[in-house]
Coordinates of C-alpha atoms in Angstrom, one line a residue:
Chain A
M1 CA 144.3 184.7 64.3
V2 CA 143.4 186.2 60.9
N3 CA 140.7 184.3 59.1
P4 CA 141.6 184.2 55.5
N5 CA 138.0 184.2 54.4
T6 CA 137.1 187.5 56.1
A7 CA 140.5 189.4 56.2
A8 CA 140.9 192.2 53.6
R9 CA 142.8 190.9 50.6
P10 CA 145.6 193.2 49.4
E11 CA 143.7 194.1 46.3
D12 CA 140.8 195.3 48.4
T13 CA 142.7 198.3 49.8
V14 CA 144.0 199.8 46.5
L15 CA 142.0 201.5 43.8
P16 CA 141.6 199.1 40.9
E17 CA 142.7 200.7 37.7
C18 CA 142.8 200.0 34.0
H19 CA 145.4 201.6 31.7
I20 CA 142.8 201.6 28.9
R21 CA 145.1 202.8 26.0
E22 CA 147.6 200.0 26.7
T23 CA 145.4 197.0 27.6
G24 CA 141.8 198.0 26.6
V25 CA 139.2 197.0 29.2
L26 CA 139.5 193.4 30.3
P27 CA 137.0 191.1 32.2
E28 CA 139.2 191.5 35.3
H29 CA 138.7 195.3 35.2
L30 CA 134.9 194.7 35.0
T31 CA 134.9 192.3 37.9
A32 CA 137.2 194.6 39.9
F33 CA 134.7 197.5 39.4
R34 CA 131.7 195.2 40.3
R35 CA 133.5 193.9 43.4
Q36 CA 135.1 197.2 44.7
G37 CA 132.5 199.7 43.5
V38 CA 135.1 201.9 41.9
L39 CA 137.6 201.8 39.0
A40 CA 140.1 204.3 37.5
L41 CA 140.6 204.5 33.7
R42 CA 144.1 206.0 33.5
G43 CA 144.9 208.4 30.7
L44 CA 141.6 208.1 28.7
L45 CA 141.9 211.6 27.3
D46 CA 144.8 212.2 25.0
P47 CA 146.6 215.6 25.6
V48 CA 144.9 217.4 22.7
E49 CA 141.4 216.4 23.8
L50 CA 142.2 217.1 27.4
E51 CA 143.4 220.7 26.5
A52 CA 140.3 221.3 24.6
V53 CA 138.0 220.1 27.4
Q54 CA 140.0 222.2 29.9
E55 CA 139.4 225.3 27.7
A56 CA 135.7 224.6 27.3
A57 CA 135.3 224.0 31.0
G58 CA 137.2 227.2 31.8
S59 CA 134.8 229.2 29.5
L60 CA 131.8 227.7 31.3
I61 CA 133.2 228.7 34.7
D62 CA 134.1 232.1 33.4
D63 CA 130.6 232.6 32.1
A64 CA 129.2 231.8 35.5
W65 CA 131.4 234.2 37.3
R66 CA 130.7 236.9 34.7
T67 CA 126.9 236.5 34.5
R68 CA 126.3 235.3 38.2
S69 CA 123.5 233.3 36.8
M70 CA 121.6 230.8 38.7
T71 CA 120.4 229.0 35.7
D72 CA 121.7 225.4 35.8
T73 CA 124.4 226.7 38.2
I74 CA 124.9 226.0 41.9
W75 CA 126.6 228.6 44.1
T76 CA 128.0 228.2 47.5
Q77 CA 125.8 231.2 48.6
E78 CA 123.4 233.5 46.8
P79 CA 125.4 234.6 43.7
D80 CA 125.3 238.3 44.6
H81 CA 127.0 237.7 47.9
P82 CA 130.6 238.8 47.8
D83 CA 131.9 235.3 49.0
A84 CA 129.7 233.3 46.6
A85 CA 131.5 230.9 44.3
P86 CA 129.9 228.7 41.6
V87 CA 130.5 224.9 42.2
R88 CA 128.4 223.0 39.7
I89 CA 127.0 223.5 36.3
E90 CA 124.3 221.1 34.9
Y91 CA 123.7 220.0 31.3
V92 CA 127.1 220.7 30.1
V93 CA 126.7 218.5 27.0
D94 CA 124.2 221.1 25.8
K95 CA 126.4 224.1 26.7
S96 CA 129.6 223.0 25.0
P97 CA 130.2 221.1 21.7
V98 CA 133.6 220.0 23.1
I99 CA 131.9 218.3 26.0
A100 CA 129.2 216.8 23.7
R101 CA 131.9 215.2 21.7
L102 CA 133.7 214.1 24.9
A103 CA 130.4 212.4 25.7
G104 CA 130.7 210.4 22.5
H105 CA 134.2 209.0 23.5
P106 CA 134.4 205.6 22.1
L107 CA 136.7 204.1 24.7
L108 CA 134.6 205.4 27.5
L109 CA 131.3 204.2 25.9
R110 CA 132.7 200.7 25.3
V111 CA 133.5 200.4 29.0
M112 CA 130.0 201.7 29.8
E113 CA 128.4 199.2 27.3
A114 CA 130.4 196.4 29.1
L115 CA 129.3 197.4 32.6
V116 CA 125.8 199.0 32.1
G117 CA 124.8 196.8 29.3
P118 CA 124.0 197.3 25.7
N119 CA 120.9 199.5 26.5
L120 CA 123.0 202.2 28.3
I121 CA 121.5 205.7 28.4
P122 CA 123.2 208.9 29.7
T123 CA 121.3 210.5 32.5
W124 CA 123.0 213.2 34.4
D125 CA 125.8 215.4 32.8
S126 CA 127.3 218.1 34.8
M127 CA 130.6 219.8 35.8
V128 CA 131.6 219.9 39.4
F129 CA 134.5 222.1 40.3
K130 CA 136.4 223.7 43.1
T131 CA 137.7 227.2 42.3
T132 CA 140.6 228.7 44.2
A133 CA 137.9 230.3 46.4
G134 CA 137.9 226.9 48.2
A135 CA 135.2 224.2 48.8
P136 CA 133.8 222.7 52.0
R137 CA 134.1 219.0 52.8
L138 CA 131.9 216.7 50.8
S139 CA 130.4 214.6 53.5
W140 CA 130.3 210.8 53.3
H141 CA 127.3 209.7 51.2
R142 CA 125.8 207.4 48.6
D143 CA 124.8 209.3 45.4
G144 CA 121.4 207.9 45.2
E145 CA 119.2 205.1 46.5
M146 CA 116.0 205.7 44.8
Y147 CA 115.3 202.0 44.1
A148 CA 113.7 199.6 46.5
D149 CA 116.1 196.8 47.0
A150 CA 118.8 199.0 45.7
V151 CA 121.7 196.5 46.4
G152 CA 119.9 193.7 44.6
V153 CA 119.2 196.0 41.6
T154 CA 122.4 197.7 41.2
G155 CA 124.9 196.7 44.0
A156 CA 127.0 195.1 41.3
G157 CA 127.2 198.4 39.5
R158 CA 124.8 199.0 36.6
V159 CA 124.2 202.6 37.5
I160 CA 127.6 204.3 37.2
D161 CA 128.9 207.8 37.7
V162 CA 131.8 208.8 35.5
G163 CA 134.1 211.6 36.6
V164 CA 136.5 212.9 33.8
Y165 CA 139.3 214.8 35.6
L166 CA 140.6 218.0 34.1
D167 CA 143.0 218.9 37.0
P168 CA 145.1 216.9 39.4
A169 CA 143.3 215.3 42.3
P170 CA 146.1 214.4 44.9
E171 CA 145.4 212.7 48.2
D172 CA 144.4 216.0 50.0
N173 CA 142.0 217.0 47.2
C174 CA 140.4 213.9 45.9
V175 CA 137.5 211.7 46.3
W176 CA 137.9 208.9 48.9
C177 CA 135.6 205.9 48.8
I178 CA 135.0 202.7 50.8
P179 CA 135.6 199.7 48.6
Q180 CA 132.7 197.1 48.5
S181 CA 130.3 199.5 50.4
N182 CA 128.2 199.2 47.3
Y183 CA 127.0 196.0 48.8
W184 CA 126.1 197.3 52.2
D185 CA 122.7 197.4 53.5
D186 CA 121.0 200.7 54.5
D187 CA 121.8 200.4 58.2
R188 CA 125.4 199.9 57.7
I189 CA 125.6 202.8 55.3
T190 CA 123.8 205.1 57.6
A191 CA 125.8 204.1 60.7
T192 CA 129.1 204.4 58.9
A193 CA 128.4 207.7 57.3
E194 CA 127.2 209.2 60.6
R195 CA 130.3 207.9 62.4
L196 CA 132.7 209.2 59.7
N197 CA 130.9 212.6 59.4
A198 CA 131.0 213.2 63.1
S199 CA 134.6 214.6 62.8
E200 CA 135.9 217.0 60.1
W201 CA 137.6 214.4 58.0
D202 CA 137.8 210.8 58.9
T203 CA 138.9 208.2 56.2
T204 CA 138.7 205.0 58.3
G205 CA 138.2 202.1 55.9
A206 CA 138.5 204.3 52.8
I207 CA 141.0 204.6 50.0
P208 CA 141.9 207.8 48.1
A209 CA 141.1 208.0 44.3
V210 CA 144.2 210.0 43.3
M211 CA 143.7 211.2 39.7
R212 CA 145.7 213.0 37.0
P213 CA 144.3 215.2 34.3
G214 CA 142.8 213.0 31.6
D215 CA 142.1 210.1 34.0
V216 CA 138.5 209.0 34.5
L217 CA 137.0 207.6 37.8
L218 CA 134.0 205.3 37.7
H219 CA 132.0 204.8 40.8
N220 CA 128.9 202.8 41.5
I221 CA 126.3 205.2 42.8
L222 CA 125.9 203.0 45.9
T223 CA 129.6 203.3 46.9
L224 CA 130.1 205.4 50.0
H225 CA 132.4 208.3 49.2
G226 CA 133.4 211.8 50.4
A227 CA 136.1 214.5 50.0
P228 CA 138.1 216.8 52.3
A229 CA 137.6 220.5 52.4
V230 CA 140.1 222.3 50.2
Q231 CA 141.5 225.8 49.8
G232 CA 143.3 227.5 47.0
K233 CA 143.2 224.7 44.5
Q234 CA 141.3 224.4 41.2
R235 CA 139.7 221.0 40.5
R236 CA 137.3 220.5 37.6
V237 CA 135.5 217.3 36.9
V238 CA 133.0 216.6 34.2
Y239 CA 130.5 214.0 35.4
F240 CA 128.4 211.7 33.2
E241 CA 126.0 209.1 34.7
Y242 CA 124.7 206.1 32.8
R243 CA 121.8 203.7 33.6
P244 CA 120.4 200.7 31.8
A245 CA 117.4 201.6 29.7
E246 CA 115.4 198.5 30.9
V247 CA 116.0 199.7 34.5
E248 CA 115.0 203.3 33.8
W249 CA 111.9 202.0 31.8
Q250 CA 110.7 199.8 34.6
L251 CA 111.9 201.5 37.7
G252 CA 112.5 205.1 36.9
P253 CA 113.4 207.7 38.2
H254 CA 112.6 209.4 35.0
V255 CA 109.5 208.9 32.8
P256 CA 109.7 206.2 30.2
E257 CA 109.8 208.8 27.3
Y258 CA 113.2 210.0 28.9
V259 CA 114.8 206.8 27.5
G260 CA 114.2 207.7 23.9
R261 CA 115.2 211.5 24.4
K262 CA 118.5 210.5 26.1
Q263 CA 119.2 207.8 23.4
Q264 CA 118.9 210.7 20.8
V265 CA 121.3 212.8 23.0
L266 CA 123.8 209.9 23.0
R267 CA 123.5 209.3 19.3
S268 CA 124.0 213.0 18.6
C269 CA 127.1 213.0 20.7
V270 CA 128.5 210.0 18.9
E271 CA 127.6 211.7 15.5
Q272 CA 129.1 215.1 16.5
R273 CA 132.4 213.3 17.5
A274 CA 132.5 211.2 14.3
A275 CA 132.1 214.3 12.2
A276 CA 134.9 216.3 14.0
H277 CA 138.2 216.5 12.1
E278 CA 140.2 216.0 15.2
H279 CA 138.7 212.6 15.9
R280 CA 138.9 211.4 12.2
D281 CA 141.2 208.4 13.1
E282 CA 138.9 207.0 15.7
E283 CA 136.4 204.2 15.2
P284 CA 133.1 205.7 16.5
F285 CA 131.2 204.0 19.2
D286 CA 128.5 201.7 17.7
Y287 CA 125.5 202.2 19.9
C288 CA 123.4 199.1 19.5
P289 CA 120.8 198.5 22.2
A290 CA 118.5 195.5 21.9
E291 CA 115.5 195.9 19.6
P292 CA 112.9 196.6 22.5
F293 CA 115.0 199.5 23.5
R294 CA 115.6 201.5 20.4
H295 CA 113.3 204.3 21.5
W296 CA 114.8 207.0 19.4
V297 CA 113.1 205.6 16.4
G298 CA 110.3 207.8 15.1
R299 CA 110.9 210.6 17.5
P300 CA 111.2 214.2 16.2
D301 CA 114.7 215.6 15.6
L302 CA 116.4 217.0 18.6
T303 CA 116.4 220.8 19.1
T304 CA 118.3 220.5 22.4
L305 CA 120.6 218.2 24.3
R306 CA 119.2 219.5 27.6
F307 CA 116.4 217.5 29.1
P308 CA 115.9 218.8 32.7
H309 CA 115.4 216.2 35.3
E310 CA 112.6 218.1 37.0
E311 CA 110.6 218.0 33.8
N312 CA 111.1 214.3 33.5
W313 CA 110.6 212.7 36.9
R314 CA 108.2 209.8 37.1
W315 CA 107.1 210.6 40.7
Chain B
M1 CA 112.5 201.0 2.7
V2 CA 114.4 199.3 5.4
N3 CA 114.9 201.4 8.4
P4 CA 118.5 200.8 9.6
N5 CA 117.5 201.6 13.2
T6 CA 115.0 198.9 13.5
A7 CA 116.1 196.3 10.9
A8 CA 117.7 193.2 12.3
R9 CA 121.5 193.4 12.1
P10 CA 123.3 190.4 10.7
E11 CA 124.7 189.6 14.1
D12 CA 121.3 189.5 15.6
T13 CA 120.4 186.4 13.7
V14 CA 123.3 184.1 14.6
L15 CA 124.3 182.5 17.9
P16 CA 127.1 184.6 19.4
E17 CA 129.9 182.3 20.3
C18 CA 133.2 182.4 22.2
H19 CA 136.0 180.0 21.4
I20 CA 137.1 180.2 25.0
R21 CA 140.3 178.1 24.8
E22 CA 141.6 180.3 22.1
T23 CA 140.6 183.8 23.0
G24 CA 139.4 183.6 26.6
V25 CA 136.3 185.6 27.3
L26 CA 136.3 189.1 26.1
P27 CA 134.2 192.1 26.8
E28 CA 132.5 191.7 23.4
H29 CA 131.3 188.2 24.3
L30 CA 129.9 189.5 27.5
T31 CA 128.1 192.3 25.7
A32 CA 126.8 189.9 23.1
F33 CA 125.3 187.7 25.7
R34 CA 123.8 190.7 27.5
R35 CA 122.2 191.8 24.2
Q36 CA 121.2 188.6 22.7
G37 CA 120.3 186.6 25.8
V38 CA 122.4 183.6 24.7
L39 CA 126.1 182.7 24.1
A40 CA 127.9 179.5 23.1
L41 CA 131.2 178.7 24.8
R42 CA 132.7 176.3 22.2
G43 CA 135.0 173.4 23.3
L44 CA 135.0 174.3 27.0
L45 CA 135.6 170.7 28.1
D46 CA 138.7 168.9 27.0
P47 CA 138.3 165.4 25.6
V48 CA 139.4 163.7 28.7
E49 CA 136.9 165.6 31.0
L50 CA 134.2 165.2 28.5
E51 CA 134.6 161.4 28.5
A52 CA 134.6 161.2 32.3
V53 CA 131.4 163.4 32.5
Q54 CA 129.7 161.4 29.8
E55 CA 130.5 158.2 31.8
A56 CA 129.3 159.7 35.0
A57 CA 126.0 160.9 33.4
G58 CA 125.5 157.5 31.8
S59 CA 125.8 155.8 35.2
L60 CA 123.2 158.2 36.7
I61 CA 120.8 157.4 33.9
D62 CA 121.5 153.7 34.2
D63 CA 120.7 153.9 37.8
A64 CA 117.4 155.7 37.2
W65 CA 116.3 152.8 34.7
R66 CA 117.4 150.2 37.1
T67 CA 115.9 151.5 40.2
R68 CA 112.8 153.3 38.6
S69 CA 113.2 155.6 41.6
M70 CA 111.3 158.9 41.7
T71 CA 113.7 160.5 44.1
D72 CA 115.1 163.5 42.4
T73 CA 114.1 162.0 39.1
I74 CA 111.4 163.1 36.7
W75 CA 109.8 160.5 34.5
T76 CA 107.6 161.0 31.3
Q77 CA 105.0 158.8 33.0
E78 CA 104.7 156.9 36.3
P79 CA 108.0 154.9 36.4
D80 CA 106.2 151.6 36.5
H81 CA 104.5 152.2 33.2
P82 CA 106.2 150.2 30.5
D83 CA 106.6 153.4 28.2
A84 CA 108.0 155.5 31.0
A85 CA 111.4 157.1 30.5
P86 CA 113.5 159.3 32.9
V87 CA 114.2 162.7 31.5
R88 CA 115.6 164.7 34.4
I89 CA 117.8 164.1 37.5
E90 CA 118.2 166.8 40.1
Y91 CA 121.2 167.7 42.5
V92 CA 123.7 165.9 40.2
V93 CA 126.7 167.6 41.9
D94 CA 125.8 165.7 45.0
K95 CA 125.4 162.4 43.2
S96 CA 128.6 162.4 41.2
P97 CA 132.1 163.6 42.2
V98 CA 132.9 164.0 38.5
I99 CA 130.1 166.4 38.1
A100 CA 131.1 168.1 41.4
R101 CA 134.4 168.7 39.9
L102 CA 132.9 169.9 36.6
A103 CA 131.0 172.6 38.7
G104 CA 134.4 173.8 39.8
H105 CA 135.6 174.4 36.2
P106 CA 137.7 177.6 36.3
L107 CA 137.1 178.8 32.8
L108 CA 133.3 178.4 33.3
L109 CA 133.3 180.1 36.7
R110 CA 135.4 183.0 35.3
V111 CA 132.8 183.7 32.6
M112 CA 130.1 183.4 35.3
E113 CA 132.0 185.8 37.5
A114 CA 132.1 188.3 34.7
L115 CA 128.4 188.1 33.9
V116 CA 126.7 187.4 37.2
G117 CA 129.2 189.4 39.2
P118 CA 131.8 188.5 41.9
N119 CA 129.0 187.3 44.4
L120 CA 127.8 184.6 42.0
I121 CA 126.2 181.5 43.7
P122 CA 125.1 178.2 42.1
T123 CA 121.3 177.6 42.5
W124 CA 120.1 174.7 40.4
D125 CA 122.1 171.8 39.2
S126 CA 120.5 168.9 37.2
M127 CA 120.9 166.7 34.1
V128 CA 118.2 166.9 31.5
F129 CA 118.3 164.2 28.9
K130 CA 116.6 162.5 26.0
T131 CA 116.9 158.8 25.8
T132 CA 116.5 156.9 22.6
A133 CA 112.9 156.3 23.9
G134 CA 112.2 159.8 22.6
A135 CA 111.1 163.1 24.1
P136 CA 108.2 165.5 23.3
R137 CA 108.4 169.0 22.2
L138 CA 109.7 171.5 24.8
S139 CA 107.2 174.3 24.3
W140 CA 108.3 178.0 24.0
H141 CA 108.8 179.4 27.5
R142 CA 110.9 181.6 29.8
D143 CA 112.6 179.6 32.5
G144 CA 111.4 181.8 35.3
E145 CA 110.0 185.2 36.0
M146 CA 109.8 185.2 39.8
Y147 CA 110.9 188.8 40.1
A148 CA 108.6 191.8 39.9
D149 CA 110.2 194.0 37.2
A150 CA 112.0 191.0 35.9
V151 CA 113.4 192.7 32.8
G152 CA 114.8 195.6 35.0
V153 CA 116.3 193.2 37.5
T154 CA 117.8 190.6 35.1
G155 CA 116.9 191.4 31.5
A156 CA 120.6 192.1 30.8
G157 CA 121.4 188.6 32.1
R158 CA 122.5 188.1 35.7
V159 CA 120.5 185.0 36.3
I160 CA 122.1 182.5 33.9
D161 CA 121.4 178.9 32.9
V162 CA 124.4 177.0 31.8
G163 CA 124.0 173.9 29.7
V164 CA 127.0 171.5 29.4
Y165 CA 126.5 169.4 26.3
L166 CA 127.6 165.7 26.5
D167 CA 126.0 164.7 23.2
P168 CA 125.6 166.4 19.7
A169 CA 122.6 168.8 19.4
P170 CA 122.0 169.3 15.7
E171 CA 119.3 171.6 14.3
D172 CA 116.6 169.0 14.6
N173 CA 117.4 168.2 18.2
C174 CA 118.6 171.4 19.8
V175 CA 117.3 174.4 21.8
W176 CA 116.0 177.3 19.7
C177 CA 115.9 180.7 21.2
I178 CA 114.7 184.1 20.2
P179 CA 117.5 186.6 20.5
Q180 CA 116.8 189.7 22.6
S181 CA 113.5 188.3 23.9
N182 CA 115.1 188.7 27.3
Y183 CA 114.1 192.3 27.1
W184 CA 110.5 191.8 26.1
D185 CA 107.7 192.7 28.4
D186 CA 105.3 190.1 29.6
D187 CA 102.6 190.6 27.1
R188 CA 104.9 190.2 24.2
I189 CA 106.4 187.0 25.7
T190 CA 103.0 185.6 26.3
A191 CA 101.5 186.5 22.9
T192 CA 104.6 185.2 21.1
A193 CA 104.8 181.9 23.1
E194 CA 101.0 181.3 22.4
R195 CA 101.4 181.9 18.7
L196 CA 104.5 179.7 18.3
N197 CA 103.1 176.9 20.6
A198 CA 99.8 176.8 18.6
S199 CA 101.4 174.5 16.0
E200 CA 103.6 171.5 16.5
W201 CA 106.9 173.3 15.8
D202 CA 107.2 176.9 14.7
T203 CA 110.6 178.6 14.8
T204 CA 109.6 182.1 13.5
G205 CA 112.1 184.6 14.7
A206 CA 114.3 182.0 16.5
I207 CA 117.8 180.7 15.9
P208 CA 119.1 177.2 16.6
A209 CA 121.7 176.6 19.3
V210 CA 123.6 173.8 17.6
M211 CA 126.0 172.3 20.0
R212 CA 128.8 169.8 19.9
P213 CA 129.9 167.6 22.9
G214 CA 132.0 169.6 25.2
D215 CA 130.3 172.9 24.2
V216 CA 128.4 175.0 26.7
L217 CA 125.3 177.2 26.1
L218 CA 124.5 180.0 28.4
H219 CA 121.0 181.4 28.3
N220 CA 119.5 184.3 30.2
I221 CA 116.5 182.8 32.1
L222 CA 114.3 185.4 30.5
T223 CA 115.2 184.4 26.9
L224 CA 112.2 182.7 25.1
H225 CA 113.3 179.2 24.0
G226 CA 112.0 175.8 23.1
A227 CA 112.9 172.5 21.4
P228 CA 111.4 170.2 18.8
A229 CA 110.2 166.6 19.7
V230 CA 112.8 164.0 18.9
Q231 CA 112.9 160.2 18.5
G232 CA 115.8 157.8 18.8
K233 CA 118.5 160.1 19.8
Q234 CA 120.4 160.4 23.0
R235 CA 121.1 164.0 24.2
R236 CA 122.4 164.6 27.7
V237 CA 122.9 168.2 29.1
V238 CA 124.2 169.1 32.6
Y239 CA 122.6 172.3 33.7
F240 CA 124.0 174.7 36.2
E241 CA 122.1 178.0 37.2
Y242 CA 123.9 180.9 38.7
R243 CA 122.5 184.1 40.4
P244 CA 124.0 187.0 42.2
A245 CA 124.0 186.6 46.0
E246 CA 122.8 190.1 46.4
V247 CA 119.8 189.4 44.3
E248 CA 119.1 186.2 46.1
W249 CA 119.6 187.9 49.5
Q250 CA 117.2 190.8 48.8
L251 CA 114.6 189.3 46.3
G252 CA 114.7 185.5 46.7
P253 CA 113.4 183.0 45.7
H254 CA 115.4 181.1 48.3
V255 CA 115.8 182.1 52.0
P256 CA 118.8 184.3 52.8
E257 CA 120.5 181.2 54.5
Y258 CA 120.6 179.6 51.1
V259 CA 123.3 182.0 50.0
G260 CA 125.9 180.7 52.6
R261 CA 124.9 177.1 51.9
K262 CA 125.4 177.2 48.2
Q263 CA 128.6 179.2 48.6
Q264 CA 129.9 176.3 50.7
V265 CA 128.8 174.0 47.8
L266 CA 130.7 176.1 45.3
R267 CA 133.9 176.2 47.4
S268 CA 133.7 172.5 47.9
C269 CA 133.4 171.9 44.1
V270 CA 136.4 174.2 43.5
E271 CA 138.5 172.4 46.2
Q272 CA 137.5 168.9 44.9
R273 CA 138.7 170.0 41.5
A274 CA 141.9 171.5 42.7
A275 CA 142.7 168.3 44.6
A276 CA 142.1 166.0 41.6
H277 CA 145.2 164.7 39.9
E278 CA 143.7 165.1 36.4
H279 CA 143.3 168.9 36.9
R280 CA 146.7 169.5 38.5
D281 CA 147.8 171.8 35.7
E282 CA 144.9 174.2 36.0
E283 CA 144.7 177.4 38.0
P284 CA 141.8 176.9 40.3
F285 CA 139.0 179.5 40.3
D286 CA 139.5 182.1 43.0
Y287 CA 136.1 182.6 44.5
C288 CA 136.1 186.1 45.9
P289 CA 132.8 187.7 46.7
A290 CA 132.6 191.1 48.3
E291 CA 133.0 191.1 52.0
P292 CA 129.2 191.6 52.9
F293 CA 128.5 188.3 50.8
R294 CA 131.0 185.8 52.4
H295 CA 128.2 183.9 54.0
W296 CA 130.0 180.6 54.3
V297 CA 132.2 182.0 57.2
G298 CA 131.3 180.5 60.5
R299 CA 128.9 177.9 59.0
P300 CA 129.2 174.2 60.1
D301 CA 131.1 171.9 57.7
L302 CA 129.0 170.5 54.8
T303 CA 127.7 167.0 55.0
T304 CA 125.9 167.2 51.6
L305 CA 126.0 169.1 48.4
R306 CA 122.2 168.7 48.1
F307 CA 120.0 171.5 49.3
P308 CA 116.6 170.8 48.1
H309 CA 114.8 174.0 46.7
E310 CA 111.5 173.0 48.4
E311 CA 113.2 173.2 51.7
N312 CA 114.7 176.5 51.0
W313 CA 111.9 178.6 49.4
R314 CA 111.3 182.0 50.9
W315 CA 107.5 182.1 50.1

């Protein structure tokens, strides 16, 4: 007999989604994200912005191929190897004004404010991509668990990874995730990841996060997720991560001064977007953290949007 | 010159409020609560329910006067002293079916779910009241700070005290609070509370939470608040506190088993309300925590709604 209290509810086995340009974000979307550990924002980018970001992303990838640089760039092998392919570029907000303006997107930032809280700060920004050279399986993992009592601190989802999709991600080339695993304890995470990773591609208990270009996928960093190996398909995703300043300030992982630096970065992105002709009809995001967390005040003007993690670790 | 980055914004000096029966709860209400540490839900109780709760509250207070019992009841002095007055009664959900049904209020619980998260559990339930015998000043304080790194864990407001007002609370007889103090560090809280408490009633930096009967005041337990001494006025408030089960489970203050017990209490309150003729037109609250936090499953049926804190402390 199925116990109605423990049986999966139908809504537990589909990806929760918000058609943000039609409904805006509603409390039920926020709760669905907090419960399931994942949420799709459908059609966040309009076609014009999508095309601009695709072009900017393409240029960054072309630069990587051309220069074979390892600066801020991760390759599948040493870049001078003939089979080497670039798969990730860090600090893309600093490298592309178009991506800096994307990071100031008001609809996205309002969702982040509602989930992360008013003191949200941007932490990681990068682009992860699969070129037609192919990419190996992304094994099942949590993104990070650097906090003691991580489920208590952020099981409900205050540290959020945002993937902005520039290419289609169909079932055979998308992230899969296990809903509600954001609340699992360490033992259950470890055991499940080991079991699923023991074969080439096992999706037991998982759901696919099928995405179209211009869609955005939010996932709690504690949600267990992975992706199958793929060949011959391009898939580019710009990732932004956000954390609450009060968590970063007390618990790290970056030094306290990182809060003010990244608040300056966020404010710069919002200002760059507000000043851009193509976004003139938008109401800019109003970044308004509580008074104890306005750490940009009194800081010298920015000369870069790139604050390397390894120069800002607390430990 | 006023620095626009640090100057108080106009919205920082008024109590944020949500006219919940007109607009429902919106993301901007949630963010206002997270930023300011306080939020008024105007007119949550309809007149019929308000009258029923007022009557139930009156009966409990009459019982206290009549029996002079100290069980679950706090008095200003030893109860046999002629000037003694009762000021607080604990575990009111267990003592009154009307208050148990109030604890199942769907609009209230939906706001709590949106703020505390899907795994919300009820912790404290009590009634605090000022009889016409008068009440002393409530000195400036935080309700609790039992977590290490309390601001990181719950500065944004996941541990919430809910006051359901049964009588008017005008400026000279209401709670005052300091917006955004939920994000202050310990030193600033201590210094400010000491300075304000040095004179009989100092409201520097504070705003009044003026309430009408049927209104509900939410405050973050970390928000600094106090209230002036009052004479000759009755003011009864039913308090419910909520916490995320994942926080209680990992960080306390109660034992892990407390989570399942209080989930049973919440489910009972929702069921009692759903079964009551006077609430037949309401859609009941759908309590749906994530699968790892459905701890009521397999527990014996409840024989009480009273789970004393001192029998459930972890430390």
